[in-house]
PDB file of N, CA and C in Angstrom:
ATOM      1  N   UNK A   1     107.426 164.185 204.050  1.00 66.00           N
ATOM      2  CA  UNK A   1     107.660 163.031 205.018  1.00 66.00           C
ATOM      3  C   UNK A   1     107.195 161.915 204.714  1.00 66.00           C
ATOM      4  N   UNK A   2     107.702 160.987 204.221  1.00 79.00           N
ATOM      5  CA  UNK A   2     107.324 159.302 203.774  1.00 79.00           C
ATOM      6  C   UNK A   2     106.988 158.857 205.138  1.00 79.00           C
ATOM      7  N   UNK A   3     105.976 158.050 205.176  1.00 91.00           N
ATOM      8  CA  UNK A   3     105.812 157.208 206.326  1.00 91.00           C
ATOM      9  C   UNK A   3     105.583 155.391 205.642  1.00 91.00           C
ATOM     10  N   UNK A   4     106.126 154.652 206.684  1.00 95.00           N
ATOM     11  CA  UNK A   4     105.865 153.415 206.198  1.00 95.00           C
ATOM     12  C   UNK A   4     105.246 152.689 207.558  1.00 95.00           C
ATOM     13  N   UNK A   5     104.007 152.182 207.291  1.00 97.00           N
ATOM     14  CA  UNK A   5     103.322 151.244 208.346  1.00 97.00           C
ATOM     15  C   UNK A   5     104.109 149.602 208.310  1.00 97.00           C
ATOM     16  N   UNK A   6     104.389 149.307 209.342  1.00 97.00           N
ATOM     17  CA  UNK A   6     104.887 148.066 210.000  1.00 97.00           C
ATOM     18  C   UNK A   6     103.805 147.348 210.650  1.00 97.00           C
ATOM     19  N   UNK A   7     104.068 145.993 210.716  1.00 98.00           N
ATOM     20  CA  UNK A   7     103.172 144.986 211.566  1.00 98.00           C
ATOM     21  C   UNK A   7     104.081 143.928 212.134  1.00 98.00           C
ATOM     22  N   UNK A   8     104.054 143.764 213.281  1.00 98.00           N
ATOM     23  CA  UNK A   8     104.313 142.305 213.658  1.00 98.00           C
ATOM     24  C   UNK A   8     103.362 141.419 214.109  1.00 98.00           C
ATOM     25  N   UNK A   9     103.013 140.593 213.147  1.00 98.00           N
ATOM     26  CA  UNK A   9     101.685 139.713 213.354  1.00 98.00           C
ATOM     27  C   UNK A   9     101.904 138.144 213.472  1.00 98.00           C
ATOM     28  N   UNK A  10     100.769 137.665 213.989  1.00 98.00           N
ATOM     29  CA  UNK A  10     100.959 136.228 213.812  1.00 98.00           C
ATOM     30  C   UNK A  10     100.478 135.355 214.850  1.00 98.00           C
ATOM     31  N   UNK A  11     100.171 134.107 214.823  1.00 98.00           N
ATOM     32  CA  UNK A  11      99.678 133.200 216.018  1.00 98.00           C
ATOM     33  C   UNK A  11     101.063 132.136 216.269  1.00 98.00           C
ATOM     34  N   UNK A  12     101.278 132.145 217.535  1.00 98.00           N
ATOM     35  CA  UNK A  12     102.675 131.442 217.713  1.00 98.00           C
ATOM     36  C   UNK A  12     102.011 130.407 218.871  1.00 98.00           C
ATOM     37  N   UNK A  13     102.557 129.483 219.097  1.00 98.00           N
ATOM     38  CA  UNK A  13     102.617 128.202 220.295  1.00 98.00           C
ATOM     39  C   UNK A  13     103.524 128.829 221.340  1.00 98.00           C
ATOM     40  N   UNK A  14     103.364 128.618 222.188  1.00 98.00           N
ATOM     41  CA  UNK A  14     104.659 129.050 223.544  1.00 98.00           C
ATOM     42  C   UNK A  14     104.246 127.816 224.570  1.00 98.00           C
ATOM     43  N   UNK A  15     105.465 127.974 225.299  1.00 97.00           N
ATOM     44  CA  UNK A  15     105.568 127.145 226.785  1.00 97.00           C
ATOM     45  C   UNK A  15     106.056 128.415 227.767  1.00 97.00           C
ATOM     46  N   UNK A  16     105.759 128.259 228.856  1.00 98.00           N
ATOM     47  CA  UNK A  16     106.246 129.293 230.046  1.00 98.00           C
ATOM     48  C   UNK A  16     107.314 128.828 230.277  1.00 98.00           C
ATOM     49  N   UNK A  17     108.198 129.744 230.919  1.00 97.00           N
ATOM     50  CA  UNK A  17     109.401 129.449 231.346  1.00 97.00           C
ATOM     51  C   UNK A  17     109.649 130.102 232.648  1.00 97.00           C
ATOM     52  N   UNK A  18     108.602 130.775 233.105  1.00 97.00           N
ATOM     53  CA  UNK A  18     108.806 131.299 234.368  1.00 97.00           C
ATOM     54  C   UNK A  18     108.420 133.025 234.393  1.00 97.00           C
ATOM     55  N   UNK A  19     107.590 133.277 235.465  1.00 95.00           N
ATOM     56  CA  UNK A  19     107.167 135.082 235.539  1.00 95.00           C
ATOM     57  C   UNK A  19     108.106 135.603 235.205  1.00 95.00           C
ATOM     58  N   UNK A  20     109.259 135.220 235.710  1.00 94.00           N
ATOM     59  CA  UNK A  20     110.501 136.478 235.681  1.00 94.00           C
ATOM     60  C   UNK A  20     111.670 136.506 234.666  1.00 94.00           C
ATOM     61  N   UNK A  21     111.133 135.544 233.652  1.00 92.00           N
ATOM     62  CA  UNK A  21     112.290 135.217 232.688  1.00 92.00           C
ATOM     63  C   UNK A  21     111.320 135.422 231.173  1.00 92.00           C
ATOM     64  N   UNK A  22     111.214 136.577 230.758  1.00 97.00           N
ATOM     65  CA  UNK A  22     110.934 136.807 229.394  1.00 97.00           C
ATOM     66  C   UNK A  22     111.644 135.878 228.286  1.00 97.00           C
ATOM     67  N   UNK A  23     111.042 135.501 227.457  1.00 98.00           N
ATOM     68  CA  UNK A  23     112.005 134.643 226.336  1.00 98.00           C
ATOM     69  C   UNK A  23     110.970 135.234 224.878  1.00 98.00           C
ATOM     70  N   UNK A  24     112.007 135.602 223.756  1.00 98.00           N
ATOM     71  CA  UNK A  24     111.461 135.610 222.613  1.00 98.00           C
ATOM     72  C   UNK A  24     110.371 134.919 221.896  1.00 98.00           C
ATOM     73  N   UNK A  25     109.425 135.033 221.690  1.00 98.00           N
ATOM     74  CA  UNK A  25     108.190 134.435 220.803  1.00 98.00           C
ATOM     75  C   UNK A  25     108.572 133.702 219.836  1.00 98.00           C
ATOM     76  N   UNK A  26     109.195 134.369 218.941  1.00 98.00           N
ATOM     77  CA  UNK A  26     109.377 133.661 217.344  1.00 98.00           C
ATOM     78  C   UNK A  26     110.472 134.953 216.937  1.00 98.00           C
ATOM     79  N   UNK A  27     111.346 134.199 215.983  1.00 97.00           N
ATOM     80  CA  UNK A  27     112.125 135.357 215.458  1.00 97.00           C
ATOM     81  C   UNK A  27     111.698 136.354 214.391  1.00 97.00           C
ATOM     82  N   UNK A  28     110.340 135.905 214.010  1.00 98.00           N
ATOM     83  CA  UNK A  28     109.478 136.430 213.063  1.00 98.00           C
ATOM     84  C   UNK A  28     109.282 137.686 213.598  1.00 98.00           C
ATOM     85  N   UNK A  29     109.326 137.958 214.889  1.00 98.00           N
ATOM     86  CA  UNK A  29     108.400 139.034 215.524  1.00 98.00           C
ATOM     87  C   UNK A  29     109.620 139.985 216.207  1.00 98.00           C
ATOM     88  N   UNK A  30     110.767 140.389 215.394  1.00 98.00           N
ATOM     89  CA  UNK A  30     111.690 141.096 215.425  1.00 98.00           C
ATOM     90  C   UNK A  30     111.759 142.227 214.535  1.00 98.00           C
ATOM     91  N   UNK A  31     112.428 143.225 214.766  1.00 98.00           N
ATOM     92  CA  UNK A  31     112.467 144.194 213.620  1.00 98.00           C
ATOM     93  C   UNK A  31     113.419 145.547 213.907  1.00 98.00           C
ATOM     94  N   UNK A  32     114.328 145.172 212.979  1.00 98.00           N
ATOM     95  CA  UNK A  32     115.494 146.320 213.107  1.00 98.00           C
ATOM     96  C   UNK A  32     114.926 147.723 212.412  1.00 98.00           C
ATOM     97  N   UNK A  33     115.250 148.722 213.401  1.00 98.00           N
ATOM     98  CA  UNK A  33     115.011 149.974 212.529  1.00 98.00           C
ATOM     99  C   UNK A  33     116.023 150.701 212.017  1.00 98.00           C
ATOM    100  N   UNK A  34     115.802 150.662 210.629  1.00 96.00           N
ATOM    101  CA  UNK A  34     117.051 151.340 209.969  1.00 96.00           C
ATOM    102  C   UNK A  34     117.704 152.568 210.463  1.00 96.00           C
ATOM    103  N   UNK A  35     118.860 152.765 210.153  1.00 96.00           N
ATOM    104  CA  UNK A  35     119.672 154.155 210.653  1.00 96.00           C
ATOM    105  C   UNK A  35     118.856 155.271 209.617  1.00 96.00           C
ATOM    106  N   UNK A  36     118.639 156.292 210.509  1.00 95.00           N
ATOM    107  CA  UNK A  36     118.192 157.382 209.922  1.00 95.00           C
ATOM    108  C   UNK A  36     116.479 157.451 209.593  1.00 95.00           C
ATOM    109  N   UNK A  37     115.926 156.931 210.721  1.00 96.00           N
ATOM    110  CA  UNK A  37     114.618 156.458 210.373  1.00 96.00           C
ATOM    111  C   UNK A  37     114.302 156.400 211.736  1.00 96.00           C
ATOM    112  N   UNK A  38     112.880 157.030 212.079  1.00 97.00           N
ATOM    113  CA  UNK A  38     112.137 156.747 213.694  1.00 97.00           C
ATOM    114  C   UNK A  38     111.032 156.342 213.342  1.00 97.00           C
ATOM    115  N   UNK A  39     111.084 155.108 214.237  1.00 98.00           N
ATOM    116  CA  UNK A  39     110.092 154.247 214.489  1.00 98.00           C
ATOM    117  C   UNK A  39     108.989 154.360 215.669  1.00 98.00           C
ATOM    118  N   UNK A  40     107.864 154.351 215.341  1.00 97.00           N
ATOM    119  CA  UNK A  40     106.922 154.581 216.791  1.00 97.00           C
ATOM    120  C   UNK A  40     106.041 153.354 216.727  1.00 97.00           C
ATOM    121  N   UNK A  41     105.738 153.060 217.801  1.00 97.00           N
ATOM    122  CA  UNK A  41     104.721 152.026 218.260  1.00 97.00           C
ATOM    123  C   UNK A  41     103.427 152.503 218.376  1.00 97.00           C
ATOM    124  N   UNK A  42     102.122 152.117 217.429  1.00 97.00           N
ATOM    125  CA  UNK A  42     100.907 152.710 217.738  1.00 97.00           C
ATOM    126  C   UNK A  42      99.892 151.931 218.650  1.00 97.00           C
ATOM    127  N   UNK A  43      99.809 150.551 218.502  1.00 97.00           N
ATOM    128  CA  UNK A  43      99.037 149.826 219.098  1.00 97.00           C
ATOM    129  C   UNK A  43      99.292 148.675 219.174  1.00 97.00           C
ATOM    130  N   UNK A  44      98.814 147.471 220.131  1.00 98.00           N
ATOM    131  CA  UNK A  44      99.098 146.310 220.471  1.00 98.00           C
ATOM    132  C   UNK A  44      97.791 145.806 220.350  1.00 98.00           C
ATOM    133  N   UNK A  45      97.497 144.481 219.912  1.00 98.00           N
ATOM    134  CA  UNK A  45      96.389 143.612 220.205  1.00 98.00           C
ATOM    135  C   UNK A  45      97.108 141.897 220.442  1.00 98.00           C
ATOM    136  N   UNK A  46      96.417 141.470 221.239  1.00 98.00           N
ATOM    137  CA  UNK A  46      96.818 140.214 221.271  1.00 98.00           C
ATOM    138  C   UNK A  46      95.464 139.287 222.161  1.00 98.00           C
ATOM    139  N   UNK A  47      95.992 137.796 222.068  1.00 98.00           N
ATOM    140  CA  UNK A  47      94.935 136.973 222.456  1.00 98.00           C
ATOM    141  C   UNK A  47      95.671 135.858 223.034  1.00 98.00           C
ATOM    142  N   UNK A  48      95.160 135.215 223.824  1.00 98.00           N
ATOM    143  CA  UNK A  48      95.889 134.356 224.652  1.00 98.00           C
ATOM    144  C   UNK A  48      94.683 132.625 224.757  1.00 98.00           C
ATOM    145  N   UNK A  49      95.147 131.942 224.490  1.00 98.00           N
ATOM    146  CA  UNK A  49      94.323 130.691 224.236  1.00 98.00           C
ATOM    147  C   UNK A  49      94.668 129.753 225.647  1.00 98.00           C
ATOM    148  N   UNK A  50      95.703 130.236 226.536  1.00 98.00           N
ATOM    149  CA  UNK A  50      96.038 129.690 227.528  1.00 98.00           C
ATOM    150  C   UNK A  50      95.084 129.539 228.843  1.00 98.00           C
ATOM    151  N   UNK A  51      94.993 128.674 229.770  1.00 98.00           N
ATOM    152  CA  UNK A  51      94.370 128.830 230.981  1.00 98.00           C
ATOM    153  C   UNK A  51      94.704 129.879 231.891  1.00 98.00           C
ATOM    154  N   UNK A  52      96.091 130.377 231.681  1.00 98.00           N
ATOM    155  CA  UNK A  52      96.723 131.561 232.861  1.00 98.00           C
ATOM    156  C   UNK A  52      96.828 132.566 232.091  1.00 98.00           C
ATOM    157  N   UNK A  53      96.976 133.321 233.147  1.00 98.00           N
ATOM    158  CA  UNK A  53      97.516 134.970 232.696  1.00 98.00           C
ATOM    159  C   UNK A  53      99.155 135.027 231.689  1.00 98.00           C
ATOM    160  N   UNK A  54      98.863 135.611 230.983  1.00 98.00           N
ATOM    161  CA  UNK A  54     100.255 135.597 229.937  1.00 98.00           C
ATOM    162  C   UNK A  54     100.645 137.195 230.040  1.00 98.00           C
ATOM    163  N   UNK A  55     101.776 137.339 229.777  1.00 98.00           N
ATOM    164  CA  UNK A  55     102.199 138.963 229.096  1.00 98.00           C
ATOM    165  C   UNK A  55     103.199 139.215 228.203  1.00 98.00           C
ATOM    166  N   UNK A  56     102.863 139.835 227.256  1.00 98.00           N
ATOM    167  CA  UNK A  56     103.533 139.779 226.007  1.00 98.00           C
ATOM    168  C   UNK A  56     104.509 141.434 226.400  1.00 98.00           C
ATOM    169  N   UNK A  57     105.802 141.114 226.082  1.00 98.00           N
ATOM    170  CA  UNK A  57     106.897 142.270 226.483  1.00 98.00           C
ATOM    171  C   UNK A  57     107.468 142.976 224.867  1.00 98.00           C
ATOM    172  N   UNK A  58     107.281 144.250 224.710  1.00 98.00           N
ATOM    173  CA  UNK A  58     107.990 145.069 223.929  1.00 98.00           C
ATOM    174  C   UNK A  58     109.268 145.326 224.365  1.00 98.00           C
ATOM    175  N   UNK A  59     110.273 144.425 223.609  1.00 98.00           N
ATOM    176  CA  UNK A  59     111.561 144.827 223.847  1.00 98.00           C
ATOM    177  C   UNK A  59     112.175 145.799 222.842  1.00 98.00           C
ATOM    178  N   UNK A  60     113.126 146.827 223.694  1.00 98.00           N
ATOM    179  CA  UNK A  60     114.110 147.601 222.540  1.00 98.00           C
ATOM    180  C   UNK A  60     115.120 147.589 222.968  1.00 98.00           C
ATOM    181  N   UNK A  61     116.048 146.679 222.086  1.00 98.00           N
ATOM    182  CA  UNK A  61     117.517 146.386 222.376  1.00 98.00           C
ATOM    183  C   UNK A  61     117.773 145.351 223.661  1.00 98.00           C
ATOM    184  N   UNK A  62     116.814 144.737 223.785  1.00 97.00           N
ATOM    185  CA  UNK A  62     116.883 143.860 224.910  1.00 97.00           C
ATOM    186  C   UNK A  62     116.750 144.448 226.358  1.00 97.00           C
ATOM    187  N   UNK A  63     115.803 145.501 226.044  1.00 97.00           N
ATOM    188  CA  UNK A  63     115.194 146.067 227.615  1.00 97.00           C
ATOM    189  C   UNK A  63     113.659 146.156 227.283  1.00 97.00           C
ATOM    190  N   UNK A  64     112.889 145.818 228.577  1.00 97.00           N
ATOM    191  CA  UNK A  64     111.592 145.797 228.531  1.00 97.00           C
ATOM    192  C   UNK A  64     111.053 147.584 228.187  1.00 97.00           C
ATOM    193  N   UNK A  65     109.879 147.545 227.215  1.00 96.00           N
ATOM    194  CA  UNK A  65     109.730 149.047 226.865  1.00 96.00           C
ATOM    195  C   UNK A  65     108.292 148.933 227.201  1.00 96.00           C
ATOM    196  N   UNK A  66     107.445 148.191 227.121  1.00 96.00           N
ATOM    197  CA  UNK A  66     106.266 148.013 227.563  1.00 96.00           C
ATOM    198  C   UNK A  66     105.683 146.573 227.911  1.00 96.00           C
ATOM    199  N   UNK A  67     104.495 146.519 228.590  1.00 97.00           N
ATOM    200  CA  UNK A  67     104.037 144.968 229.062  1.00 97.00           C
ATOM    201  C   UNK A  67     102.718 145.151 228.989  1.00 97.00           C
ATOM    202  N   UNK A  68     102.346 143.969 227.920  1.00 98.00           N
ATOM    203  CA  UNK A  68     100.604 143.915 227.693  1.00 98.00           C
ATOM    204  C   UNK A  68     100.143 142.686 228.410  1.00 98.00           C
ATOM    205  N   UNK A  69      99.803 142.431 229.344  1.00 98.00           N
ATOM    206  CA  UNK A  69      98.789 141.271 230.082  1.00 98.00           C
ATOM    207  C   UNK A  69      97.925 140.875 229.456  1.00 98.00           C
ATOM    208  N   UNK A  70      97.554 139.590 229.372  1.00 98.00           N
ATOM    209  CA  UNK A  70      96.283 139.138 228.488  1.00 98.00           C
ATOM    210  C   UNK A  70      95.835 138.003 229.340  1.00 98.00           C
ATOM    211  N   UNK A  71      94.746 138.137 230.117  1.00 98.00           N
ATOM    212  CA  UNK A  71      94.026 137.193 230.788  1.00 98.00           C
ATOM    213  C   UNK A  71      94.238 135.729 230.176  1.00 98.00           C
ATOM    214  N   UNK A  72      93.482 134.979 230.923  1.00 98.00           N
ATOM    215  CA  UNK A  72      93.471 133.786 230.718  1.00 98.00           C
ATOM    216  C   UNK A  72      92.383 133.341 229.436  1.00 98.00           C
ATOM    217  N   UNK A  73      92.404 132.980 228.536  1.00 98.00           N
ATOM    218  CA  UNK A  73      91.600 132.714 227.298  1.00 98.00           C
ATOM    219  C   UNK A  73      90.833 134.156 226.915  1.00 98.00           C
ATOM    220  N   UNK A  74      91.787 135.140 227.230  1.00 98.00           N
ATOM    221  CA  UNK A  74      91.100 136.442 226.698  1.00 98.00           C
ATOM    222  C   UNK A  74      92.184 137.110 225.613  1.00 98.00           C
ATOM    223  N   UNK A  75      91.657 138.463 225.733  1.00 98.00           N
ATOM    224  CA  UNK A  75      92.242 139.228 224.370  1.00 98.00           C
ATOM    225  C   UNK A  75      92.484 140.654 224.837  1.00 98.00           C
ATOM    226  N   UNK A  76      93.419 141.447 224.296  1.00 98.00           N
ATOM    227  CA  UNK A  76      93.096 142.980 224.706  1.00 98.00           C
ATOM    228  C   UNK A  76      93.560 143.957 223.555  1.00 98.00           C
ATOM    229  N   UNK A  77      93.281 145.001 223.328  1.00 97.00           N
ATOM    230  CA  UNK A  77      93.456 145.895 222.312  1.00 97.00           C
ATOM    231  C   UNK A  77      94.167 147.356 223.068  1.00 97.00           C
ATOM    232  N   UNK A  78      95.226 147.576 222.820  1.00 96.00           N
ATOM    233  CA  UNK A  78      95.843 148.607 223.534  1.00 96.00           C
ATOM    234  C   UNK A  78      96.457 149.768 222.691  1.00 96.00           C
ATOM    235  N   UNK A  79      95.626 150.706 222.619  1.00 95.00           N
ATOM    236  CA  UNK A  79      95.925 152.070 221.601  1.00 95.00           C
ATOM    237  C   UNK A  79      96.944 152.756 222.314  1.00 95.00           C
ATOM    238  N   UNK A  80      98.517 153.147 222.107  1.00 91.00           N
ATOM    239  CA  UNK A  80      99.231 153.385 222.779  1.00 91.00           C
ATOM    240  C   UNK A  80      99.134 154.850 222.536  1.00 91.00           C
ATOM    241  N   UNK A  81      98.684 155.540 223.735  1.00 85.00           N
ATOM    242  CA  UNK A  81      98.507 157.278 223.842  1.00 85.00           C
ATOM    243  C   UNK A  81      99.592 158.147 224.045  1.00 85.00           C
ATOM    244  N   UNK A  82     100.403 157.381 224.948  1.00 84.00           N
ATOM    245  CA  UNK A  82     102.036 157.608 224.792  1.00 84.00           C
ATOM    246  C   UNK A  82     103.044 157.118 224.014  1.00 84.00           C
ATOM    247  N   UNK A  83     103.396 158.027 222.694  1.00 89.00           N
ATOM    248  CA  UNK A  83     104.295 157.302 221.521  1.00 89.00           C
ATOM    249  C   UNK A  83     105.485 158.062 222.017  1.00 89.00           C
ATOM    250  N   UNK A  84     106.547 156.894 221.927  1.00 93.00           N
ATOM    251  CA  UNK A  84     107.704 157.196 222.072  1.00 93.00           C
ATOM    252  C   UNK A  84     108.514 156.823 220.450  1.00 93.00           C
ATOM    253  N   UNK A  85     109.734 157.898 220.568  1.00 96.00           N
ATOM    254  CA  UNK A  85     110.400 157.787 218.926  1.00 96.00           C
ATOM    255  C   UNK A  85     111.359 156.804 219.381  1.00 96.00           C
ATOM    256  N   UNK A  86     111.416 155.874 218.527  1.00 97.00           N
ATOM    257  CA  UNK A  86     112.436 154.716 218.615  1.00 97.00           C
ATOM    258  C   UNK A  86     113.471 154.746 217.525  1.00 97.00           C
ATOM    259  N   UNK A  87     114.833 155.286 217.679  1.00 97.00           N
ATOM    260  CA  UNK A  87     115.758 155.965 216.807  1.00 97.00           C
ATOM    261  C   UNK A  87     116.021 154.638 216.005  1.00 97.00           C
ATOM    262  N   UNK A  88     116.864 154.956 214.884  1.00 97.00           N
ATOM    263  CA  UNK A  88     117.263 153.854 214.049  1.00 97.00           C
ATOM    264  C   UNK A  88     118.376 153.093 214.689  1.00 97.00           C
ATOM    265  N   UNK A  89     118.767 152.155 214.391  1.00 98.00           N
ATOM    266  CA  UNK A  89     119.804 151.137 215.155  1.00 98.00           C
ATOM    267  C   UNK A  89     119.272 150.681 216.044  1.00 98.00           C
ATOM    268  N   UNK A  90     117.958 150.542 216.431  1.00 98.00           N
ATOM    269  CA  UNK A  90     117.080 149.730 217.781  1.00 98.00           C
ATOM    270  C   UNK A  90     116.930 148.449 216.750  1.00 98.00           C
ATOM    271  N   UNK A  91     116.731 147.815 217.797  1.00 98.00           N
ATOM    272  CA  UNK A  91     116.222 146.380 217.719  1.00 98.00           C
ATOM    273  C   UNK A  91     114.978 146.200 218.558  1.00 98.00           C
ATOM    274  N   UNK A  92     113.333 146.088 217.903  1.00 98.00           N
ATOM    275  CA  UNK A  92     112.073 145.945 218.513  1.00 98.00           C
ATOM    276  C   UNK A  92     112.053 144.448 218.363  1.00 98.00           C
ATOM    277  N   UNK A  93     111.221 143.962 219.372  1.00 98.00           N
ATOM    278  CA  UNK A  93     111.090 142.355 219.519  1.00 98.00           C
ATOM    279  C   UNK A  93     109.976 142.086 220.723  1.00 98.00           C
ATOM    280  N   UNK A  94     109.065 141.188 220.099  1.00 98.00           N
ATOM    281  CA  UNK A  94     108.036 140.730 221.273  1.00 98.00           C
ATOM    282  C   UNK A  94     108.615 139.471 222.036  1.00 98.00           C
ATOM    283  N   UNK A  95     108.763 139.509 223.324  1.00 98.00           N
ATOM    284  CA  UNK A  95     108.964 138.386 224.111  1.00 98.00           C
ATOM    285  C   UNK A  95     107.343 137.904 225.018  1.00 98.00           C
ATOM    286  N   UNK A  96     107.677 136.993 225.416  1.00 98.00           N
ATOM    287  CA  UNK A  96     106.555 136.581 226.503  1.00 98.00           C
ATOM    288  C   UNK A  96     106.750 136.048 227.545  1.00 98.00           C
ATOM    289  N   UNK A  97     106.222 136.441 228.588  1.00 98.00           N
ATOM    290  CA  UNK A  97     106.402 136.003 230.035  1.00 98.00           C
ATOM    291  C   UNK A  97     105.093 134.856 230.592  1.00 98.00           C
ATOM    292  N   UNK A  98     105.278 133.957 230.944  1.00 98.00           N
ATOM    293  CA  UNK A  98     104.310 133.001 231.413  1.00 98.00           C
ATOM    294  C   UNK A  98     104.605 131.965 232.432  1.00 98.00           C
ATOM    295  N   UNK A  99     103.758 131.623 233.480  1.00 98.00           N
ATOM    296  CA  UNK A  99     104.327 130.574 234.444  1.00 98.00           C
ATOM    297  C   UNK A  99     105.045 129.023 233.574  1.00 98.00           C
ATOM    298  N   UNK A 100     105.950 128.805 234.540  1.00 98.00           N
ATOM    299  CA  UNK A 100     106.711 127.742 234.016  1.00 98.00           C
ATOM    300  C   UNK A 100     105.285 126.619 233.869  1.00 98.00           C
ATOM    301  N   UNK A 101     105.287 126.039 232.674  1.00 97.00           N
ATOM    302  CA  UNK A 101     104.710 124.626 232.166  1.00 97.00           C
ATOM    303  C   UNK A 101     103.535 125.308 231.316  1.00 97.00           C
ATOM    304  N   UNK A 102     103.157 126.462 231.526  1.00 98.00           N
ATOM    305  CA  UNK A 102     101.950 127.090 230.775  1.00 98.00           C
ATOM    306  C   UNK A 102     102.283 127.064 229.524  1.00 98.00           C
ATOM    307  N   UNK A 103     101.314 126.125 228.640  1.00 98.00           N
ATOM    308  CA  UNK A 103     101.280 126.110 227.077  1.00 98.00           C
ATOM    309  C   UNK A 103     100.115 126.781 226.579  1.00 98.00           C
ATOM    310  N   UNK A 104     100.209 127.490 225.555  1.00 98.00           N
ATOM    311  CA  UNK A 104      98.944 127.998 224.583  1.00 98.00           C
ATOM    312  C   UNK A 104      99.495 128.125 223.218  1.00 98.00           C
ATOM    313  N   UNK A 105      98.880 129.188 222.809  1.00 98.00           N
ATOM    314  CA  UNK A 105      99.440 130.099 221.732  1.00 98.00           C
ATOM    315  C   UNK A 105      98.646 131.506 221.646  1.00 98.00           C
ATOM    316  N   UNK A 106      99.475 132.092 221.348  1.00 98.00           N
ATOM    317  CA  UNK A 106      99.508 133.964 221.497  1.00 98.00           C
ATOM    318  C   UNK A 106      99.037 134.307 220.180  1.00 98.00           C
ATOM    319  N   UNK A 107      98.044 135.262 220.157  1.00 98.00           N
ATOM    320  CA  UNK A 107      97.916 136.169 218.602  1.00 98.00           C
ATOM    321  C   UNK A 107      98.390 137.240 218.899  1.00 98.00           C
ATOM    322  N   UNK A 108      99.559 137.871 218.050  1.00 98.00           N
ATOM    323  CA  UNK A 108      99.965 139.247 218.302  1.00 98.00           C
ATOM    324  C   UNK A 108      99.689 140.039 217.225  1.00 98.00           C
ATOM    325  N   UNK A 109      99.298 141.148 217.441  1.00 98.00           N
ATOM    326  CA  UNK A 109      99.360 142.105 216.324  1.00 98.00           C
ATOM    327  C   UNK A 109      99.751 143.297 216.694  1.00 98.00           C
ATOM    328  N   UNK A 110     101.239 143.913 216.536  1.00 98.00           N
ATOM    329  CA  UNK A 110     101.781 145.206 217.003  1.00 98.00           C
ATOM    330  C   UNK A 110     102.005 146.438 215.577  1.00 98.00           C
ATOM    331  N   UNK A 111     101.329 147.223 215.871  1.00 97.00           N
ATOM    332  CA  UNK A 111     101.152 148.213 214.510  1.00 97.00           C
ATOM    333  C   UNK A 111     102.249 149.381 215.017  1.00 97.00           C
ATOM    334  N   UNK A 112     103.112 149.783 213.767  1.00 97.00           N
ATOM    335  CA  UNK A 112     104.178 150.566 214.095  1.00 97.00           C
ATOM    336  C   UNK A 112     104.229 151.704 212.832  1.00 97.00           C
ATOM    337  N   UNK A 113     104.576 152.637 212.707  1.00 97.00           N
ATOM    338  CA  UNK A 113     105.071 153.551 211.720  1.00 97.00           C
ATOM    339  C   UNK A 113     106.233 154.018 211.754  1.00 97.00           C
ATOM    340  N   UNK A 114     106.999 153.928 210.713  1.00 97.00           N
ATOM    341  CA  UNK A 114     108.447 154.723 210.436  1.00 97.00           C
ATOM    342  C   UNK A 114     108.228 155.949 209.447  1.00 97.00           C
ATOM    343  N   UNK A 115     109.199 156.864 210.081  1.00 95.00           N
ATOM    344  CA  UNK A 115     109.370 158.139 208.719  1.00 95.00           C
ATOM    345  C   UNK A 115     110.866 158.498 209.168  1.00 95.00           C
TER     346      UNK A 115
END
């Protein structure tokens, strides 16, 4: 079985739109799982430069799959112990939730494997 490592990574500016309104962080943080392939998300690392709590949301086909809260001017590393198979044809994206008007930069590193 051939496996391929994939990463959604980068540093992106954001402005919060409200705690109940997840929005895409950036178009670069989207991945289409090819047909016939299984994707598994293995870990998430994140950093937050803002003075307020933010949450990065892992979305699967537009539905929240995981929430990663990151404290004010903080960071987080989450090795995922429960790993789900994400079937081909799915779209994986990273969204952000922050209070309206909160501005800052978010560092994201989502590690995945496909086989």
